[in-house]
PDB file of C-alpha atoms and ligand atoms in Angstrom:
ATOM      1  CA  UNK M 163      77.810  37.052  92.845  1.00  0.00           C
ATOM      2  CA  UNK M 164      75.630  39.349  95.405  1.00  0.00           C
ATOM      3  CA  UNK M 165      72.090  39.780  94.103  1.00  0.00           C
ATOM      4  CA  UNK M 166      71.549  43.623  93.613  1.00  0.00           C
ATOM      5  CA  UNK M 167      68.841  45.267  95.900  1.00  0.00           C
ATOM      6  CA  UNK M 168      65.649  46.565  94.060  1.00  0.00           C
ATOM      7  CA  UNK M 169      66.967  50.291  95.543  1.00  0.00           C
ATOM      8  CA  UNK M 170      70.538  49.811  94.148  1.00  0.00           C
ATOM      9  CA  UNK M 171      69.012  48.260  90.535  1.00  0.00           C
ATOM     10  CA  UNK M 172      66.540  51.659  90.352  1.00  0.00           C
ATOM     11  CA  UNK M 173      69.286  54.335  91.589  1.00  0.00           C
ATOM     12  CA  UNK M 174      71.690  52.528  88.395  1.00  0.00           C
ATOM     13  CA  UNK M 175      68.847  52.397  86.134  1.00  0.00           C
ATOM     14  CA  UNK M 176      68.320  55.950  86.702  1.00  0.00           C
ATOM     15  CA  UNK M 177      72.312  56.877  86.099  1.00  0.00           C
ATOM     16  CA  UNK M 178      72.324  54.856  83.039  1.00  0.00           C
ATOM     17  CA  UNK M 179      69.518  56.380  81.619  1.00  0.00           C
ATOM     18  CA  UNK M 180      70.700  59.737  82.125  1.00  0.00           C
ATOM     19  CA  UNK M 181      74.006  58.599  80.743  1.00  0.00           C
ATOM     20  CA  UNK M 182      72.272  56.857  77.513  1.00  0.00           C
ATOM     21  CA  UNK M 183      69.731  60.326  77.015  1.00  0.00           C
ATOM     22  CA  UNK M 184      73.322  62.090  76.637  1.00  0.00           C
ATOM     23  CA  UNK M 185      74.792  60.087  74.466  1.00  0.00           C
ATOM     24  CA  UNK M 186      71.887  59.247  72.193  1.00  0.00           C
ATOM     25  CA  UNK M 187      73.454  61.231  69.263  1.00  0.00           C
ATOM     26  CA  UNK M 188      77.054  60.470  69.040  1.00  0.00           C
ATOM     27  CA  UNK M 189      75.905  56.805  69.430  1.00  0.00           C
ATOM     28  CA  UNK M 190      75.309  56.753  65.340  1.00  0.00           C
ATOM     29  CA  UNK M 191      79.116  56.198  65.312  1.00  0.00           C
ATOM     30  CA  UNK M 192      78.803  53.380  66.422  1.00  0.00           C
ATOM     31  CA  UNK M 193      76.103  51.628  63.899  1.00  0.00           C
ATOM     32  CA  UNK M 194      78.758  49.926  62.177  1.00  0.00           C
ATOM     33  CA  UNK M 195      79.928  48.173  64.951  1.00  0.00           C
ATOM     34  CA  UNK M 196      75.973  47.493  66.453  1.00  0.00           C
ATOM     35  CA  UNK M 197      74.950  46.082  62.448  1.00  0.00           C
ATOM     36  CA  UNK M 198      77.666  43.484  62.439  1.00  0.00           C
ATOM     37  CA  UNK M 199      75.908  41.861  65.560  1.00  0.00           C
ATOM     38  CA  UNK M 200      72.092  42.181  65.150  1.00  0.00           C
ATOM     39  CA  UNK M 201      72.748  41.190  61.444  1.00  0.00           C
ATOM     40  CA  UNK M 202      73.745  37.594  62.061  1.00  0.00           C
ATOM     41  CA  UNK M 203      71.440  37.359  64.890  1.00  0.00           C
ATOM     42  CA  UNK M 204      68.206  38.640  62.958  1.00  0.00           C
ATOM     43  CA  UNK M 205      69.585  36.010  60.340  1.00  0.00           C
ATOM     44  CA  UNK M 206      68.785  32.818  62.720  1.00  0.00           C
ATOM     45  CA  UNK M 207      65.416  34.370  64.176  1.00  0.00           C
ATOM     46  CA  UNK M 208      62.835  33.091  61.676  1.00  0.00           C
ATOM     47  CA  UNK M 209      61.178  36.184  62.216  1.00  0.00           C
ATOM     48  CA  UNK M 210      59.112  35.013  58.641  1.00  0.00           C
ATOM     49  CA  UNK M 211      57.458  32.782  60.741  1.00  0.00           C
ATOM     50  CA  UNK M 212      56.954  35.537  63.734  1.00  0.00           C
ATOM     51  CA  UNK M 213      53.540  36.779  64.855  1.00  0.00           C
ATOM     52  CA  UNK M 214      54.188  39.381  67.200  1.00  0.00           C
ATOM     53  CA  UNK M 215      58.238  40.780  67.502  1.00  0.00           C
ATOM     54  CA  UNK M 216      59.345  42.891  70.592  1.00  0.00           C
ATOM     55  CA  UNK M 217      62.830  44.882  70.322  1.00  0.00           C
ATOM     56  CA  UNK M 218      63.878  46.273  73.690  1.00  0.00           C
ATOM     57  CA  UNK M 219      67.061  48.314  73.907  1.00  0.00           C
ATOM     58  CA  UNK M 220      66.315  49.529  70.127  1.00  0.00           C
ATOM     59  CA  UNK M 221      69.030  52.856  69.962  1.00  0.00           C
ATOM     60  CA  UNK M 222      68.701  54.421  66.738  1.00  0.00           C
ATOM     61  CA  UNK M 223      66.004  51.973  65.084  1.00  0.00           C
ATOM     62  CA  UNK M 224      68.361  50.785  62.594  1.00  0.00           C
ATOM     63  CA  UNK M 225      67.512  46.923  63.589  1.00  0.00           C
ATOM     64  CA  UNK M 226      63.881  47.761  63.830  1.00  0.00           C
ATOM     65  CA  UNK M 227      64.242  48.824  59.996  1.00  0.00           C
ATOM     66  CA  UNK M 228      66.180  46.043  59.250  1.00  0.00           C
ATOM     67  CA  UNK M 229      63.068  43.549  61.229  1.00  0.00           C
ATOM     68  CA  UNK M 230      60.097  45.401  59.359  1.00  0.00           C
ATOM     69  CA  UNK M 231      61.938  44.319  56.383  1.00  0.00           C
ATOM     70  CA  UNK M 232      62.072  40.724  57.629  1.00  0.00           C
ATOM     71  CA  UNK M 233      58.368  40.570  59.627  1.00  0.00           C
ATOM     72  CA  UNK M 234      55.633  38.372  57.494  1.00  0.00           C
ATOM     73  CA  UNK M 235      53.138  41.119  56.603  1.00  0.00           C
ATOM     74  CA  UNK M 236      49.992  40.852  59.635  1.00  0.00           C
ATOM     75  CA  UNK M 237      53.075  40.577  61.916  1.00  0.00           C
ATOM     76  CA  UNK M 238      53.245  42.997  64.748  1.00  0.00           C
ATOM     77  CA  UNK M 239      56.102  44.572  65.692  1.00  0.00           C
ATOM     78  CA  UNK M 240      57.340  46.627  68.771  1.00  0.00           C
ATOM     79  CA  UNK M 241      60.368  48.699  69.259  1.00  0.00           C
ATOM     80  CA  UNK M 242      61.253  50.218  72.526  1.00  0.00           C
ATOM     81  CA  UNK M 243      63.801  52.177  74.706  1.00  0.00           C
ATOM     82  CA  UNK M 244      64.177  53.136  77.938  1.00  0.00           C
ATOM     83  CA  UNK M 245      65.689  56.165  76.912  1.00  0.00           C
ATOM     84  CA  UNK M 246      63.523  59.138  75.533  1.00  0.00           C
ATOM     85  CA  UNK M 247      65.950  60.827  73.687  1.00  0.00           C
ATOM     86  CA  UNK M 248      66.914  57.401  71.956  1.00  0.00           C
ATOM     87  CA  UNK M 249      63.362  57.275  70.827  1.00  0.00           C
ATOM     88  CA  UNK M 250      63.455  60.659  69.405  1.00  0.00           C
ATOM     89  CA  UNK M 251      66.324  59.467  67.125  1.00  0.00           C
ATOM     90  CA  UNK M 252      64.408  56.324  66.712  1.00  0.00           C
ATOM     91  CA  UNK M 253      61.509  57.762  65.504  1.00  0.00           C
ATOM     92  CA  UNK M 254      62.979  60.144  62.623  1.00  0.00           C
ATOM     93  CA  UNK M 255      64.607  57.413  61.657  1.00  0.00           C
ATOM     94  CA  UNK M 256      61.820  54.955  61.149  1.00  0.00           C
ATOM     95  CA  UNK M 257      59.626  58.007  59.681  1.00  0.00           C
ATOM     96  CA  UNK M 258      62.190  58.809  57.690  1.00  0.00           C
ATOM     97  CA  UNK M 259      62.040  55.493  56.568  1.00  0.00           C
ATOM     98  CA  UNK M 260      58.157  55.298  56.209  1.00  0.00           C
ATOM     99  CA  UNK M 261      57.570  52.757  58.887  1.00  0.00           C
ATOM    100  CA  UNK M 262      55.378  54.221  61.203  1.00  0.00           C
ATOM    101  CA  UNK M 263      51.657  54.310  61.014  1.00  0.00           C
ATOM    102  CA  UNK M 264      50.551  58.166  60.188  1.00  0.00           C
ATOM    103  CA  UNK M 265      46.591  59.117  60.109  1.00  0.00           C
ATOM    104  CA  UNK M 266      45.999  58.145  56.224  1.00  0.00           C
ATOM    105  CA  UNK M 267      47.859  54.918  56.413  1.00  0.00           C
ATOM    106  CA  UNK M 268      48.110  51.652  59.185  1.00  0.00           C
ATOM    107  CA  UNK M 269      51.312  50.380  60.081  1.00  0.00           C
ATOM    108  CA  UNK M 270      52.669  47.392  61.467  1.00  0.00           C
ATOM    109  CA  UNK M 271      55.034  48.918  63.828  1.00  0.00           C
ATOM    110  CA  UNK M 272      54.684  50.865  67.193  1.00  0.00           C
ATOM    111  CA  UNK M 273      57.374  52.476  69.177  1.00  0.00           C
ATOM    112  CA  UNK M 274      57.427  52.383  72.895  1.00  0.00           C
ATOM    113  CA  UNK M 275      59.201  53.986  75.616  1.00  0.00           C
ATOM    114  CA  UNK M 276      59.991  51.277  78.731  1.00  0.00           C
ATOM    115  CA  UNK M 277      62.615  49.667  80.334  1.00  0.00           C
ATOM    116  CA  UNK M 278      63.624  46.036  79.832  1.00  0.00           C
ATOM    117  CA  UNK M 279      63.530  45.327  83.345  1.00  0.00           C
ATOM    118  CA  UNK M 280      59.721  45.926  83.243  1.00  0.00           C
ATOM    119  CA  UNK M 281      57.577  45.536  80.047  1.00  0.00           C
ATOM    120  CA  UNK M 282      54.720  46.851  81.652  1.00  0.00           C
ATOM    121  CA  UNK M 283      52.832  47.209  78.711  1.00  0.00           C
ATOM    122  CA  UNK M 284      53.341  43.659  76.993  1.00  0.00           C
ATOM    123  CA  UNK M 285      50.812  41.014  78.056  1.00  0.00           C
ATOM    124  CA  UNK M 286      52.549  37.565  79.202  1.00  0.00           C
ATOM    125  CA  UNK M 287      52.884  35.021  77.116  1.00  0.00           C
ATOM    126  CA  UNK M 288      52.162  37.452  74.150  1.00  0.00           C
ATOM    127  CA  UNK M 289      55.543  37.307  71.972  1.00  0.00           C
ATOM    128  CA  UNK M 290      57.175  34.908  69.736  1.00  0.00           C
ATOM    129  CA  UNK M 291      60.307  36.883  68.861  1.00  0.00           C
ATOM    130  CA  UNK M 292      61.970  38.996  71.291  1.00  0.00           C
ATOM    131  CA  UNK M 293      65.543  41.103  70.195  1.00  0.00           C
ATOM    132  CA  UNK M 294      67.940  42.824  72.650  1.00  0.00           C
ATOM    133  CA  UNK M 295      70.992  43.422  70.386  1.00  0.00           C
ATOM    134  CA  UNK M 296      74.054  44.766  72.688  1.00  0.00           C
ATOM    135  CA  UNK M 297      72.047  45.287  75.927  1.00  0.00           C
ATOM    136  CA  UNK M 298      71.946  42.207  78.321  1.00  0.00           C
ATOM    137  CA  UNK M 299      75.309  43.042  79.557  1.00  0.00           C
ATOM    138  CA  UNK M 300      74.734  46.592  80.430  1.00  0.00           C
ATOM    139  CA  UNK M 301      71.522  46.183  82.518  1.00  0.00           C
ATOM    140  CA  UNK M 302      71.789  46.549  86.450  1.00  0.00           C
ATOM    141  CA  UNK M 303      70.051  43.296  86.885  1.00  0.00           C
ATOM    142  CA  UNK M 304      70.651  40.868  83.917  1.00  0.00           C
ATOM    143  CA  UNK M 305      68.683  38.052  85.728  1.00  0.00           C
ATOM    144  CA  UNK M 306      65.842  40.413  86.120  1.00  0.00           C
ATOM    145  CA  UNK M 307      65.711  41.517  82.778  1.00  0.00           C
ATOM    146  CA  UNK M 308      65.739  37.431  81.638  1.00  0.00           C
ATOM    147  CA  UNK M 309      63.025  36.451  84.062  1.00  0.00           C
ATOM    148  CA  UNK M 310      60.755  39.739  82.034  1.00  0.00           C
ATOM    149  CA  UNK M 311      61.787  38.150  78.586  1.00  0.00           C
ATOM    150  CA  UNK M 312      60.646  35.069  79.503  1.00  0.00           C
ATOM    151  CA  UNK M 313      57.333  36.265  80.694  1.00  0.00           C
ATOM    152  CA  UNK M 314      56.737  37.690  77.674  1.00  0.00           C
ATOM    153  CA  UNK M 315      57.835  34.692  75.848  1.00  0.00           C
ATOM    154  CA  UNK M 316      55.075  32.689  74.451  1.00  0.00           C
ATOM    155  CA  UNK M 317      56.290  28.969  75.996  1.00  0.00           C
ATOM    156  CA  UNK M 318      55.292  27.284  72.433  1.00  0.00           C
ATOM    157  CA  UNK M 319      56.478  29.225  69.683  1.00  0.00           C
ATOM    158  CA  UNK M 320      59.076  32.003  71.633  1.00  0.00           C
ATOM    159  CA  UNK M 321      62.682  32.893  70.462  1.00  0.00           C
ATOM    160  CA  UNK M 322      64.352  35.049  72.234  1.00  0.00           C
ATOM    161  CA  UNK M 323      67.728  36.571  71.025  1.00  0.00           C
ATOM    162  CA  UNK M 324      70.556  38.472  72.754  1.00  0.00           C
ATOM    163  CA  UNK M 325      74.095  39.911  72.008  1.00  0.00           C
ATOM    164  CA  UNK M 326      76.528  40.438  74.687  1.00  0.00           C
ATOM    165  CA  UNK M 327      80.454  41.872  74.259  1.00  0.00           C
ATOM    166  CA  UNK M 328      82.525  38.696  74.419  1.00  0.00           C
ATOM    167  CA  UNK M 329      86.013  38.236  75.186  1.00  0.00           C
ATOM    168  CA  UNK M 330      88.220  41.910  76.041  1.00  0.00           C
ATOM    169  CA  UNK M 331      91.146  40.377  74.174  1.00  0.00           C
ATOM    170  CA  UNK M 332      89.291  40.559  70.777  1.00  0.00           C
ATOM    171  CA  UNK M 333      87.597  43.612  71.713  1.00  0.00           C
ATOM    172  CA  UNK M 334      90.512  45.816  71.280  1.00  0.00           C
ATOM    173  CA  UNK M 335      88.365  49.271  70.144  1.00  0.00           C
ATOM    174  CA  UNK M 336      86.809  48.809  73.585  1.00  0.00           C
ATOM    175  CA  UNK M 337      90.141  47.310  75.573  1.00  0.00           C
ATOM    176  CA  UNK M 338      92.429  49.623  73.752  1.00  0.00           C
ATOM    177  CA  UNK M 339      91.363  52.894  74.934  1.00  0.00           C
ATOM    178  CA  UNK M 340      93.630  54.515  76.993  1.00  0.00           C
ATOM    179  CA  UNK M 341      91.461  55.131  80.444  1.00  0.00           C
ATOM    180  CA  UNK M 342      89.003  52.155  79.718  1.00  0.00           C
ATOM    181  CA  UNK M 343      91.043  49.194  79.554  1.00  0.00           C
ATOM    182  CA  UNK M 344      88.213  47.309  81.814  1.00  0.00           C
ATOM    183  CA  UNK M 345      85.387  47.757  81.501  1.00  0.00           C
ATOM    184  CA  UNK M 346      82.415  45.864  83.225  1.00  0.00           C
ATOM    185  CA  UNK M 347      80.262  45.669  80.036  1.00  0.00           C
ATOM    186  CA  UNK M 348      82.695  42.586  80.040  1.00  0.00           C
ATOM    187  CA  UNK M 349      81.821  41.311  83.190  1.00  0.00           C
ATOM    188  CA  UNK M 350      78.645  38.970  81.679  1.00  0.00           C
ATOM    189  CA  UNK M 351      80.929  37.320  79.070  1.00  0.00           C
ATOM    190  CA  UNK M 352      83.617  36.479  80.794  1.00  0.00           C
ATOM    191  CA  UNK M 353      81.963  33.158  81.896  1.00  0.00           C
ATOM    192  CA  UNK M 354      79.308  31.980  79.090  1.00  0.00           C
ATOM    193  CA  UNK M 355      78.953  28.521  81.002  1.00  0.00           C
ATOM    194  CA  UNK M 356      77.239  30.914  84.038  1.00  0.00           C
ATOM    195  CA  UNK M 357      75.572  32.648  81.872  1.00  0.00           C
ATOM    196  CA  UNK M 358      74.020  29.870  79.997  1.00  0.00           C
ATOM    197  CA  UNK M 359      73.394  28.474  83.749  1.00  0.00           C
ATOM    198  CA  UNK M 360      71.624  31.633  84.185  1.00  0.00           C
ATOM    199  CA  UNK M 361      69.413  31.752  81.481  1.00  0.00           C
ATOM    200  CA  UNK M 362      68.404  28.474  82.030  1.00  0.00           C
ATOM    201  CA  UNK M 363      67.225  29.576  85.681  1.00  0.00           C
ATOM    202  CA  UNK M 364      65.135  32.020  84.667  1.00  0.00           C
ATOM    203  CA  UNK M 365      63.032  29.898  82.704  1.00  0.00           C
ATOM    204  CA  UNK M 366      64.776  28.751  79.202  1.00  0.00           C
ATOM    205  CA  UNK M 367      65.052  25.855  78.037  1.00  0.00           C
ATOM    206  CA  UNK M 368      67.914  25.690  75.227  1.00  0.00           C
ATOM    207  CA  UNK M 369      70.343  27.800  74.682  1.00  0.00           C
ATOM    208  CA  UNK M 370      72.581  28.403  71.598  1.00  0.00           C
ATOM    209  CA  UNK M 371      75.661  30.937  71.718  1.00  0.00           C
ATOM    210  CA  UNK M 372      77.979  31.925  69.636  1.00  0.00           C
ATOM    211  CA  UNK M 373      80.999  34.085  68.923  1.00  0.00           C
ATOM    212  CA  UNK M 374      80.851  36.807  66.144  1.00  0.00           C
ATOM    213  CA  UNK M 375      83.810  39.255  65.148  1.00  0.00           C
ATOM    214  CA  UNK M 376      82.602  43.115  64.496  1.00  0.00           C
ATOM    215  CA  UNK M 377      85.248  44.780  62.566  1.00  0.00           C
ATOM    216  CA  UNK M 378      85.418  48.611  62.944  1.00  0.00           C
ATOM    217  CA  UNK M 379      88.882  48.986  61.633  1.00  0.00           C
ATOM    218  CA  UNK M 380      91.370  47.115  59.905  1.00  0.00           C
ATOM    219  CA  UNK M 381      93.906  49.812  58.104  1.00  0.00           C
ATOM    220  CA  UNK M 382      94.217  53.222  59.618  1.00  0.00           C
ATOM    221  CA  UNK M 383      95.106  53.828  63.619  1.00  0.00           C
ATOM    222  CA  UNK M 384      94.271  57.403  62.687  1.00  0.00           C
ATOM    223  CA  UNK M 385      90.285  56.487  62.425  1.00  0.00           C
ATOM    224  CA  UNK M 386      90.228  54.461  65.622  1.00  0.00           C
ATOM    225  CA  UNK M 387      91.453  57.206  67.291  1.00  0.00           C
ATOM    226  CA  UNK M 388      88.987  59.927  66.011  1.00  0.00           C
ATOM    227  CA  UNK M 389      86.286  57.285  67.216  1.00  0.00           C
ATOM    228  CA  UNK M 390      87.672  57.562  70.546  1.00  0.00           C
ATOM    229  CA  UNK M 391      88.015  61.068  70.601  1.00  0.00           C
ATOM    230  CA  UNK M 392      84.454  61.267  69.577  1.00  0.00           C
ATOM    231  CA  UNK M 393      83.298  58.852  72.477  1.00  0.00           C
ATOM    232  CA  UNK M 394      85.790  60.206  75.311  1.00  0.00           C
ATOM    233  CA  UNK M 395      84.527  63.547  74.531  1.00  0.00           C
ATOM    234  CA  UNK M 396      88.721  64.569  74.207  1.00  0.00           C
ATOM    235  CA  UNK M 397      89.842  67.325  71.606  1.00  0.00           C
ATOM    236  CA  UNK M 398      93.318  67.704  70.011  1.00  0.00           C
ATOM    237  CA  UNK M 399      94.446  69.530  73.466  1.00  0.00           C
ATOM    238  CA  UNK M 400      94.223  66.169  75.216  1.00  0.00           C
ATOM    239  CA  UNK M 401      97.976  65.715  73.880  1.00  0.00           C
ATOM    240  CA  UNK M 402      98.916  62.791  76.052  1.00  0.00           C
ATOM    241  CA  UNK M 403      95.638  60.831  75.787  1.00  0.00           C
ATOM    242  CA  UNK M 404      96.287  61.713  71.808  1.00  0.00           C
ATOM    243  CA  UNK M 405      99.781  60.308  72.196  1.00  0.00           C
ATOM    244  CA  UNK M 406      98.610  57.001  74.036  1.00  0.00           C
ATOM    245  CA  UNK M 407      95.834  56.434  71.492  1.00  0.00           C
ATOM    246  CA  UNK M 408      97.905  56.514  68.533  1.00  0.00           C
ATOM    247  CA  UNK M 409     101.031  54.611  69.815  1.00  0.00           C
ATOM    248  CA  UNK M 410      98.394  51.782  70.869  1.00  0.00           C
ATOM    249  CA  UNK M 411      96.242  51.594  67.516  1.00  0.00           C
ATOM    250  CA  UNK M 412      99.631  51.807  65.471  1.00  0.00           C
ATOM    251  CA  UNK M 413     101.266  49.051  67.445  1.00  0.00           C
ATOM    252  CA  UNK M 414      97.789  46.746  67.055  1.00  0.00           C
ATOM    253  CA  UNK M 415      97.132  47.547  63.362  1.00  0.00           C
ATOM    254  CA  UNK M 416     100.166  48.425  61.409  1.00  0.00           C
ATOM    255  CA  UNK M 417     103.021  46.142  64.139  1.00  0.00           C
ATOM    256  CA  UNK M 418     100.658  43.626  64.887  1.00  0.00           C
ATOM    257  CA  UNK M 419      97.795  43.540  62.111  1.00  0.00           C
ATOM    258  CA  UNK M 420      94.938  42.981  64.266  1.00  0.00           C
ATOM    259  CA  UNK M 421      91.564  43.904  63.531  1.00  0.00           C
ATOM    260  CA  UNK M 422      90.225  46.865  65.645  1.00  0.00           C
ATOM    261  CA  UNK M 423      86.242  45.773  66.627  1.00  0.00           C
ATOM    262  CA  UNK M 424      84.317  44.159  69.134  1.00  0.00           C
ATOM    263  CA  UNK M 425      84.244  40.765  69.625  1.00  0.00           C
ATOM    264  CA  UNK M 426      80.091  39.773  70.237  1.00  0.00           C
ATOM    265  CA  UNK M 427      78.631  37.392  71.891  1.00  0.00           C
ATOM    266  CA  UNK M 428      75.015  35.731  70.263  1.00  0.00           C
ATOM    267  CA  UNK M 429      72.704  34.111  72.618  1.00  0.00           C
ATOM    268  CA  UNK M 430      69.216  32.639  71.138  1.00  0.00           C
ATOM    269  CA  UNK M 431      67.329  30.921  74.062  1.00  0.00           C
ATOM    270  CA  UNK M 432      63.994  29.521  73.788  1.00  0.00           C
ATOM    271  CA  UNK M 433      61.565  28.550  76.502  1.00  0.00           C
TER     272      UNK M 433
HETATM  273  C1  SAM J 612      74.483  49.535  73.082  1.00  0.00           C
HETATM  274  S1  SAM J 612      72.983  50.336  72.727  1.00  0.00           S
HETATM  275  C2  SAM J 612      72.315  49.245  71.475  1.00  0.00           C
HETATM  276  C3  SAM J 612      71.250  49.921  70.649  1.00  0.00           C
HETATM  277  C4  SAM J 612      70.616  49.044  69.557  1.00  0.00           C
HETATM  278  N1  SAM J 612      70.102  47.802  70.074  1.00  0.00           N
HETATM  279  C5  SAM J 612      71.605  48.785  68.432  1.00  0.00           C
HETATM  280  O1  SAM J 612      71.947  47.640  68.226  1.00  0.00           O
HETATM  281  O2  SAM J 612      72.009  49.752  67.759  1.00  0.00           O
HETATM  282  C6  SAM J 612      71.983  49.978  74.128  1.00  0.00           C
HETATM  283  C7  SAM J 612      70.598  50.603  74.055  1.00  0.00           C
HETATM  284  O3  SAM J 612      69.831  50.085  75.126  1.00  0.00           O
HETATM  285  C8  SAM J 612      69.145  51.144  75.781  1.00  0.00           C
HETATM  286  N2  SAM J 612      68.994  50.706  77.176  1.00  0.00           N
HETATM  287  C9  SAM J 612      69.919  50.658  78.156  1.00  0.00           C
HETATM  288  N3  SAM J 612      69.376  50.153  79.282  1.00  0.00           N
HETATM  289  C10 SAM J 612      68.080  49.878  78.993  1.00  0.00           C
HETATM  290  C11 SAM J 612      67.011  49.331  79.745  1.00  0.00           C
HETATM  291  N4  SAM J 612      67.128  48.986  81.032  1.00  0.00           N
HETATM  292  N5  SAM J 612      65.812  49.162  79.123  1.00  0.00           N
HETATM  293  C12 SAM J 612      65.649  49.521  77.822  1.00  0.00           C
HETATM  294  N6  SAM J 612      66.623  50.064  77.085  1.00  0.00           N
HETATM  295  C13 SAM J 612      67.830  50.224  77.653  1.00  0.00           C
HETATM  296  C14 SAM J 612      69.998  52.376  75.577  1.00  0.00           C
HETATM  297  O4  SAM J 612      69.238  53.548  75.655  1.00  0.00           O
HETATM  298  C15 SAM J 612      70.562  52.116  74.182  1.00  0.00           C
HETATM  299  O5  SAM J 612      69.692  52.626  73.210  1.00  0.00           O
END
């Protein structure tokens, strides 16, 4: 695998962000696939135990509300995004929520804007629970983005905890969609023996992964599609990429009776 230059890492970055700032909305369809992986991950965390928590990649905030409600009280907890328009959404929804400090009342959690690839604001050694639910696979530099977890990784009492995709064949609202059949957010699962190998190099000790079904869908073809619609951008002109979309989802669920979801990978590493 070639190592990716620093200049070819930053000009990505920059693409994905702009892709993620557009897409920041329409991404709340896709909360019930995201909850079905940081819910069993959060689960084998200890985060009762956890002095300081850092979530990186954080989307919406709805696993941010879902950690305040599991952080000991005196815990501190950060959220972050690269993306500002994520963070907008973020933020309503953790005021919304009454989670974030206001002038007539202290809170426990802060919301940050920064990339995973550089935590420039978190001291090393400063963490013991670190969360990046559906990210690791997406970054331009995945051993980059390690190596920063583990700095901030406090080498006695740090967790840190990932989910990936996992396999394309159980993946099938991702595999199934007519134009995206391969994607490379599969590229980093493909091999979890390499990636454990990897993990290790940048400065882990154990590993621990797992595989965990997401279920989207398991009765109507007619929803799938609408979610694709939705995240292709296509209307009900797109007659042919209609056509394609419902012969596939009918075949899978009512022919075959396979779920429709996203098969995740869970990765807790500690140093
Ligand atoms: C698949 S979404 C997952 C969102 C959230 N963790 C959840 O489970 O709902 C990936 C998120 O990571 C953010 N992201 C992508 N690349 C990032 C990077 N290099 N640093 C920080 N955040 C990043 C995106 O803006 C997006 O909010």
């Amino acid at each position: 695998m070639a190592t990716p230059t620093p200049e070819t890492i930053a000009t990505r970055n920059q693409e994905l962000l702009q892709c993620w700032d557009n897409f920041a909305n329409d991404f709340r369809h896709y909360e019930k696939i995201m909850q079905q992986s940081w819910r069993p991950l959060l689960s084998h965390m200890d985060l009762g135990s956890a002095r300081s928590i850092l979530e990186v990649g954080c989307g919406r905030g709805e696993c941010a509300k879902a950690i305040l409600g599991m952080a000991p009280s005196g815990c501190s907890v950060v959220t972050s995004d690269f993306s500002s328009e994520m963070i907008k959404a973020a933020t309503a929804a953790l005021e919304a929520h009454d989670a974030l400090p206001n002038p007539g009342r202290e809170g426990q959690l802060r919301i940050e804007q920064m990339s995973a690839l550089d935590l420039h604001s978190v001291p090393t050694a400063s963490i013991d629970r670190y969360i990046a639910n559906m990210l690791l696979h997406l970054v331009p530099d995945l051993d980059g983005m390690l190596r920063e977890t583990r700095r901030v990784l406090d080498a006695k009492t740090g967790i840190a905890g990932f989910t990936i995709w996992g396999d394309r064949a159980q993946s099938l609202v991702f595999s199934l969609r007519p134009g995206r059949e391969d994607s490379p957010n599969f590229d980093a699962g493909r091999d979890l023996d390499a990636l454990a190998r990897r993990i290790h190099a940048a400065g882990f000790s154990k590993v621990r992964m797992w595989r965990q079904p997401c279920i989207f869908e398991l009765w109507d073809p007619e929803r799938v599609v609408e979610f694709w619609m939705h995240s292709e951008g296509k209307t009900i002109q797109d007659t042919e990429w209609l056509q394609e979309a419902r012969k596939r989802t009918t075949r899978a669920i009512c022919d075959e009776g396979k779920p429709i979801g996203l098969e995740a990978v869970i990765i807790l590493a500690m140093p």
